[in-house]
PDB file of C-alpha atoms in Angstrom:
ATOM      1  CA  MET A   4       0.000   0.000   0.000  1.00 80.00           C
ATOM      2  CA  THR A   5       1.191   3.505  -0.786  1.00 87.00           C
ATOM      3  CA  VAL A   6      -0.140   6.380   1.286  1.00 90.00           C
ATOM      4  CA  ARG A   7      -0.600   9.680  -0.528  1.00 92.00           C
ATOM      5  CA  ARG A   8      -1.533  13.075   0.843  1.00 90.00           C
ATOM      6  CA  TYR A   9      -4.648  14.770  -0.476  1.00 89.00           C
ATOM      7  CA  ASP A  10      -2.503  17.615  -1.874  1.00 90.00           C
ATOM      8  CA  ALA A  11       0.252  15.489  -3.444  1.00 92.00           C
ATOM      9  CA  PRO A  12       1.156  16.709  -6.938  1.00 94.00           C
ATOM     10  CA  GLY A  13      -0.464  14.516  -9.584  1.00 94.00           C
ATOM     11  CA  LEU A  14      -2.662  12.702  -7.043  1.00 92.00           C
ATOM     12  CA  ARG A  15      -5.681  12.354  -9.341  1.00 90.00           C
ATOM     13  CA  ARG A  16      -3.584  10.977 -12.191  1.00 92.00           C
ATOM     14  CA  VAL A  17      -1.792   8.481  -9.938  1.00 93.00           C
ATOM     15  CA  VAL A  18      -4.996   7.325  -8.249  1.00 92.00           C
ATOM     16  CA  ARG A  19      -6.873   6.919 -11.538  1.00 89.00           C
ATOM     17  CA  ALA A  20      -4.001   4.824 -12.938  1.00 91.00           C
ATOM     18  CA  HIS A  21      -3.659   2.661  -9.824  1.00 91.00           C
ATOM     19  CA  PRO A  22      -4.063  -0.997 -10.872  1.00 91.00           C
ATOM     20  CA  GLY A  23      -5.785  -2.119  -7.682  1.00 90.00           C
ATOM     21  CA  PRO A  24      -8.380  -0.955  -5.187  1.00 92.00           C
ATOM     22  CA  VAL A  25      -8.090   2.560  -3.800  1.00 94.00           C
ATOM     23  CA  VAL A  26      -8.608   3.019  -0.067  1.00 94.00           C
ATOM     24  CA  LEU A  27     -10.041   6.313   1.134  1.00 94.00           C
ATOM     25  CA  GLY A  28      -8.716   6.393   4.643  1.00 88.00           C
ATOM     26  CA  PRO A  29      -9.966   7.681   7.916  1.00 88.00           C
ATOM     27  CA  GLY A  30     -10.087  11.332   9.013  1.00 86.00           C
ATOM     28  CA  PRO A  31      -9.927  13.441  10.922  1.00 90.00           C
ATOM     29  CA  GLY A  32     -12.343  16.017   9.683  1.00 91.00           C
ATOM     30  CA  ASP A  33     -15.941  17.064   9.316  1.00 95.00           C
ATOM     31  CA  PRO A  34     -17.048  15.470   6.032  1.00 95.00           C
ATOM     32  CA  ARG A  35     -19.700  18.181   5.628  1.00 95.00           C
ATOM     33  CA  ASP A  36     -17.172  21.060   5.629  1.00 95.00           C
ATOM     34  CA  ALA A  37     -17.277  22.424   2.074  1.00 91.00           C
ATOM     35  CA  HIS A  38     -14.767  25.171   3.009  1.00 94.00           C
ATOM     36  CA  ASP A  39     -11.978  22.766   3.984  1.00 95.00           C
ATOM     37  CA  PRO A  40      -9.784  22.335   0.868  1.00 93.00           C
ATOM     38  CA  ARG A  41      -8.753  18.814   1.940  1.00 93.00           C
ATOM     39  CA  LEU A  42     -12.337  17.634   2.337  1.00 95.00           C
ATOM     40  CA  ARG A  43     -13.495  19.430  -0.799  1.00 93.00           C
ATOM     41  CA  GLY A  44     -10.734  17.696  -2.775  1.00 92.00           C
ATOM     42  CA  LEU A  45     -11.428  14.292  -1.219  1.00 93.00           C
ATOM     43  CA  ARG A  46     -15.131  14.642  -1.917  1.00 94.00           C
ATOM     44  CA  ALA A  47     -14.416  15.390  -5.600  1.00 93.00           C
ATOM     45  CA  LEU A  48     -11.954  12.493  -5.806  1.00 93.00           C
ATOM     46  CA  THR A  49     -14.495  10.154  -4.203  1.00 94.00           C
ATOM     47  CA  ALA A  50     -17.131  11.142  -6.762  1.00 94.00           C
ATOM     48  CA  GLU A  51     -14.691  10.603  -9.617  1.00 92.00           C
ATOM     49  CA  LEU A  52     -13.562   7.192  -8.357  1.00 92.00           C
ATOM     50  CA  LEU A  53     -17.094   6.049  -7.605  1.00 91.00           C
ATOM     51  CA  ARG A  54     -18.044   6.811 -11.194  1.00 88.00           C
ATOM     52  CA  GLY A  55     -15.176   5.010 -12.817  1.00 81.00           C
ATOM     53  CA  HIS A  56     -12.307   3.344 -10.950  1.00 83.00           C
ATOM     54  CA  ARG A  57     -12.572  -0.173 -12.310  1.00 83.00           C
ATOM     55  CA  HIS A  58     -10.393  -1.746  -9.613  1.00 88.00           C
ATOM     56  CA  GLY A  59     -12.616  -0.903  -6.667  1.00 91.00           C
ATOM     57  CA  LEU A  60     -12.902   1.683  -3.958  1.00 94.00           C
ATOM     58  CA  LEU A  61     -12.907   1.081  -0.205  1.00 96.00           C
ATOM     59  CA  GLY A  62     -13.785   3.807   2.301  1.00 96.00           C
ATOM     60  CA  VAL A  63     -12.829   3.607   5.974  1.00 97.00           C
ATOM     61  CA  CYS A  64     -14.480   5.969   8.493  1.00 97.00           C
ATOM     62  CA  LEU A  65     -14.209   9.392   6.807  1.00 97.00           C
ATOM     63  CA  GLY A  66     -13.837   7.556   3.482  1.00 96.00           C
ATOM     64  CA  ASN A  67     -17.107   5.734   4.172  1.00 98.00           C
ATOM     65  CA  GLU A  68     -18.814   9.037   4.986  1.00 98.00           C
ATOM     66  CA  LEU A  69     -17.604  10.504   1.678  1.00 97.00           C
ATOM     67  CA  LEU A  70     -18.919   7.460  -0.203  1.00 97.00           C
ATOM     68  CA  ALA A  71     -22.258   7.679   1.604  1.00 97.00           C
ATOM     69  CA  ALA A  72     -22.574  11.375   0.775  1.00 97.00           C
ATOM     70  CA  GLU A  73     -21.946  10.643  -2.900  1.00 95.00           C
ATOM     71  CA  LEU A  74     -24.743   8.078  -2.754  1.00 95.00           C
ATOM     72  CA  GLY A  75     -27.065  10.803  -1.457  1.00 95.00           C
ATOM     73  CA  LEU A  76     -27.121   9.955   2.250  1.00 97.00           C
ATOM     74  CA  PRO A  77     -27.117  12.781   4.782  1.00 97.00           C
ATOM     75  CA  LEU A  78     -24.087  13.145   7.061  1.00 98.00           C
ATOM     76  CA  VAL A  79     -24.710  14.128  10.658  1.00 97.00           C
ATOM     77  CA  ARG A  80     -22.723  14.778  13.804  1.00 96.00           C
ATOM     78  CA  LYS A  81     -23.470  11.972  16.250  1.00 94.00           C
ATOM     79  CA  ASP A  82     -25.255  12.932  19.458  1.00 88.00           C
ATOM     80  CA  GLN A  83     -22.532  11.066  21.313  1.00 87.00           C
ATOM     81  CA  PRO A  84     -19.161  10.506  19.585  1.00 87.00           C
ATOM     82  CA  PHE A  85     -17.826   6.963  19.377  1.00 90.00           C
ATOM     83  CA  GLN A  86     -14.149   7.329  20.208  1.00 93.00           C
ATOM     84  CA  GLY A  87     -12.662   3.930  20.959  1.00 94.00           C
ATOM     85  CA  ALA A  88     -16.089   2.316  21.278  1.00 94.00           C
ATOM     86  CA  GLN A  89     -16.327  -1.415  20.734  1.00 97.00           C
ATOM     87  CA  GLU A  90     -19.764  -2.449  19.492  1.00 96.00           C
ATOM     88  CA  ARG A  91     -21.393  -5.612  18.192  1.00 97.00           C
ATOM     89  CA  ILE A  92     -23.119  -4.904  14.884  1.00 98.00           C
ATOM     90  CA  ASP A  93     -24.910  -6.724  12.101  1.00 97.00           C
ATOM     91  CA  LEU A  94     -22.594  -6.499   9.108  1.00 97.00           C
ATOM     92  CA  PHE A  95     -24.554  -7.684   6.086  1.00 95.00           C
ATOM     93  CA  GLY A  96     -26.144 -10.556   7.970  1.00 95.00           C
ATOM     94  CA  GLU A  97     -23.137 -11.510  10.133  1.00 96.00           C
ATOM     95  CA  ALA A  98     -22.575 -10.367  13.711  1.00 97.00           C
ATOM     96  CA  HIS A  99     -19.192  -8.675  14.226  1.00 98.00           C
ATOM     97  CA  THR A 100     -17.491  -6.887  17.094  1.00 98.00           C
ATOM     98  CA  VAL A 101     -15.927  -3.713  15.706  1.00 98.00           C
ATOM     99  CA  GLY A 102     -14.141  -0.577  16.877  1.00 97.00           C
ATOM    100  CA  PHE A 103     -15.615   2.838  16.141  1.00 97.00           C
ATOM    101  CA  TYR A 104     -13.728   6.158  16.300  1.00 96.00           C
ATOM    102  CA  ASN A 105     -16.180   8.611  14.802  1.00 95.00           C
ATOM    103  CA  SER A 106     -18.009  11.829  15.543  1.00 95.00           C
ATOM    104  CA  PHE A 107     -19.911  11.811  12.234  1.00 97.00           C
ATOM    105  CA  THR A 108     -21.981   9.236  10.416  1.00 97.00           C
ATOM    106  CA  ALA A 109     -24.281   8.781   7.457  1.00 98.00           C
ATOM    107  CA  ARG A 110     -27.918   8.170   8.389  1.00 97.00           C
ATOM    108  CA  CYS A 111     -30.537   6.337   6.447  1.00 97.00           C
ATOM    109  CA  ASP A 112     -34.139   5.399   7.110  1.00 96.00           C
ATOM    110  CA  ALA A 113     -35.674   2.097   6.011  1.00 95.00           C
ATOM    111  CA  ALA A 114     -37.453   3.558   2.979  1.00 95.00           C
ATOM    112  CA  THR A 115     -34.239   5.106   1.637  1.00 96.00           C
ATOM    113  CA  ALA A 116     -32.326   1.873   2.334  1.00 96.00           C
ATOM    114  CA  ASP A 117     -34.945  -0.031   0.293  1.00 96.00           C
ATOM    115  CA  ARG A 118     -34.689   2.480  -2.567  1.00 96.00           C
ATOM    116  CA  LEU A 119     -30.885   2.222  -2.566  1.00 97.00           C
ATOM    117  CA  ALA A 120     -31.086  -1.588  -2.493  1.00 97.00           C
ATOM    118  CA  ARG A 121     -33.088  -1.509  -5.732  1.00 96.00           C
ATOM    119  CA  SER A 122     -30.138   0.326  -7.339  1.00 94.00           C
ATOM    120  CA  GLY A 123     -27.562  -2.181  -6.054  1.00 94.00           C
ATOM    121  CA  VAL A 124     -26.506  -0.433  -2.830  1.00 96.00           C
ATOM    122  CA  ASP A 125     -26.570  -2.574   0.303  1.00 96.00           C
ATOM    123  CA  LEU A 126     -26.401  -0.934   3.728  1.00 98.00           C
ATOM    124  CA  ALA A 127     -25.549  -2.344   7.142  1.00 97.00           C
ATOM    125  CA  ARG A 128     -27.163   0.101   9.545  1.00 97.00           C
ATOM    126  CA  ASP A 129     -28.458   0.427  13.057  1.00 96.00           C
ATOM    127  CA  PRO A 130     -32.217  -0.105  12.775  1.00 93.00           C
ATOM    128  CA  ALA A 131     -32.986   2.213  15.717  1.00 94.00           C
ATOM    129  CA  SER A 132     -30.811   5.240  14.832  1.00 95.00           C
ATOM    130  CA  GLY A 133     -30.353   4.702  11.101  1.00 96.00           C
ATOM    131  CA  ASP A 134     -26.567   5.125  11.507  1.00 97.00           C
ATOM    132  CA  VAL A 135     -24.827   3.475   8.560  1.00 98.00           C
ATOM    133  CA  HIS A 136     -22.147   1.040   9.736  1.00 98.00           C
ATOM    134  CA  ALA A 137     -21.138  -0.120   6.257  1.00 98.00           C
ATOM    135  CA  LEU A 138     -22.157   0.006   2.630  1.00 97.00           C
ATOM    136  CA  ARG A 139     -21.619  -1.999  -0.518  1.00 95.00           C
ATOM    137  CA  ALA A 140     -22.235  -0.674  -4.007  1.00 93.00           C
ATOM    138  CA  PRO A 141     -21.079  -1.846  -7.422  1.00 91.00           C
ATOM    139  CA  GLY A 142     -17.281  -1.520  -7.303  1.00 91.00           C
ATOM    140  CA  ALA A 143     -17.215   0.109  -3.865  1.00 95.00           C
ATOM    141  CA  ALA A 144     -17.566  -0.638  -0.184  1.00 96.00           C
ATOM    142  CA  GLY A 145     -17.212   1.373   2.987  1.00 97.00           C
ATOM    143  CA  VAL A 146     -17.107   0.840   6.725  1.00 98.00           C
ATOM    144  CA  GLN A 147     -17.700   3.412   9.431  1.00 98.00           C
ATOM    145  CA  PHE A 148     -15.663   1.396  11.914  1.00 98.00           C
ATOM    146  CA  HIS A 149     -11.947   0.636  11.747  1.00 97.00           C
ATOM    147  CA  PRO A 150     -11.212  -2.928  10.586  1.00 96.00           C
ATOM    148  CA  GLU A 151      -7.522  -2.392  11.432  1.00 94.00           C
ATOM    149  CA  SER A 152      -8.270  -1.560  15.077  1.00 96.00           C
ATOM    150  CA  VAL A 153      -7.518  -3.985  17.899  1.00 96.00           C
ATOM    151  CA  LEU A 154     -11.138  -3.347  18.921  1.00 97.00           C
ATOM    152  CA  THR A 155     -12.346  -5.031  15.716  1.00 98.00           C
ATOM    153  CA  LEU A 156     -12.306  -8.765  16.187  1.00 97.00           C
ATOM    154  CA  GLU A 157     -11.672 -10.575  12.905  1.00 96.00           C
ATOM    155  CA  GLY A 158     -10.818  -7.269  11.211  1.00 96.00           C
ATOM    156  CA  THR A 159      -8.526  -8.968   8.714  1.00 96.00           C
ATOM    157  CA  ARG A 160     -11.342 -11.266   7.584  1.00 96.00           C
ATOM    158  CA  VAL A 161     -13.823  -8.376   7.367  1.00 96.00           C
ATOM    159  CA  LEU A 162     -11.358  -6.379   5.271  1.00 94.00           C
ATOM    160  CA  ALA A 163     -10.523  -9.355   3.010  1.00 94.00           C
ATOM    161  CA  ASN A 164     -14.230  -9.987   2.366  1.00 93.00           C
ATOM    162  CA  LEU A 165     -14.857  -6.331   1.488  1.00 92.00           C
ATOM    163  CA  LEU A 166     -11.858  -6.167  -0.842  1.00 92.00           C
ATOM    164  CA  ALA A 167     -12.827  -9.428  -2.548  1.00 90.00           C
ATOM    165  CA  ALA A 168     -16.327  -8.081  -3.170  1.00 87.00           C
ATOM    166  CA  ILE A 169     -15.133  -4.887  -4.903  1.00 89.00           C
ATOM    167  CA  GLN A 170     -12.319  -6.260  -7.043  1.00 76.00           C
ATOM    168  CA  THR A 171     -12.595  -7.667 -10.534  1.00 59.00           C
ATOM    169  CA  PRO A 172     -11.441 -11.275 -11.080  1.00 52.00           C
ATOM    170  CA  GLY A 173      -8.210 -10.003 -12.725  1.00 54.00           C
ATOM    171  CA  ASP A 174      -7.403  -7.906  -9.649  1.00 54.00           C
ATOM    172  CA  ARG A 175      -7.841 -10.910  -7.326  1.00 48.00           C
ATOM    173  CA  ALA A 176      -5.360 -12.941  -9.386  1.00 48.00           C
ATOM    174  CA  ARG A 177      -2.493 -10.550  -8.536  1.00 48.00           C
TER     175      ARG A 177
END
C-alpha cells in the first residue's frame, strides 16, 4: 500500500491509474465542511472514483462518509461521539465486534435503504438510529468502523471480504 496526501502533486492521475483498489482512509475532519480544501478535494476524488475506478474503492471511516454522501445519504454529527467504542453490529447478515472512532456518520431510514437496495446499494445500519455502519455498491464498499483496530475482532477477515467483493477477477489474481 502507498499512502498519498490529499494535496500530493499529480494525485488524481496516480490514483486513476492505480491498478488495484483505492482506499479512502480515515479522518480526521468534518465530512460536511465544504470550506476545507482537503475535504473538498477528497469529496471530488471520491465522486470521480465512484463513477469510474474499475479496480474498486474502499472507504474507511471518513472515506465511508464521503462514499455515503456521494450516494445521497445525509451526514450528521453523532449525538454522542464513538471514540474507541467497541460495538457488536450486524454487518450484512453476520454479527461482528468492531471498533468505532467517529463523531460523524451517514444516516438512512428504512425507505431510503430499500430504494438504494433496488439500485444495487446494500447498507448495514443500526435499525434504531439509522446510523450506517457499512455500505456496498457496485465496485465500492465502505465501513464506518476501523477494521484495522484492535477493537475489531476478525478485522482482517472483514477487510478481506470487502476487498474481494469490490475487485474484478483479474485484480484478485495478482
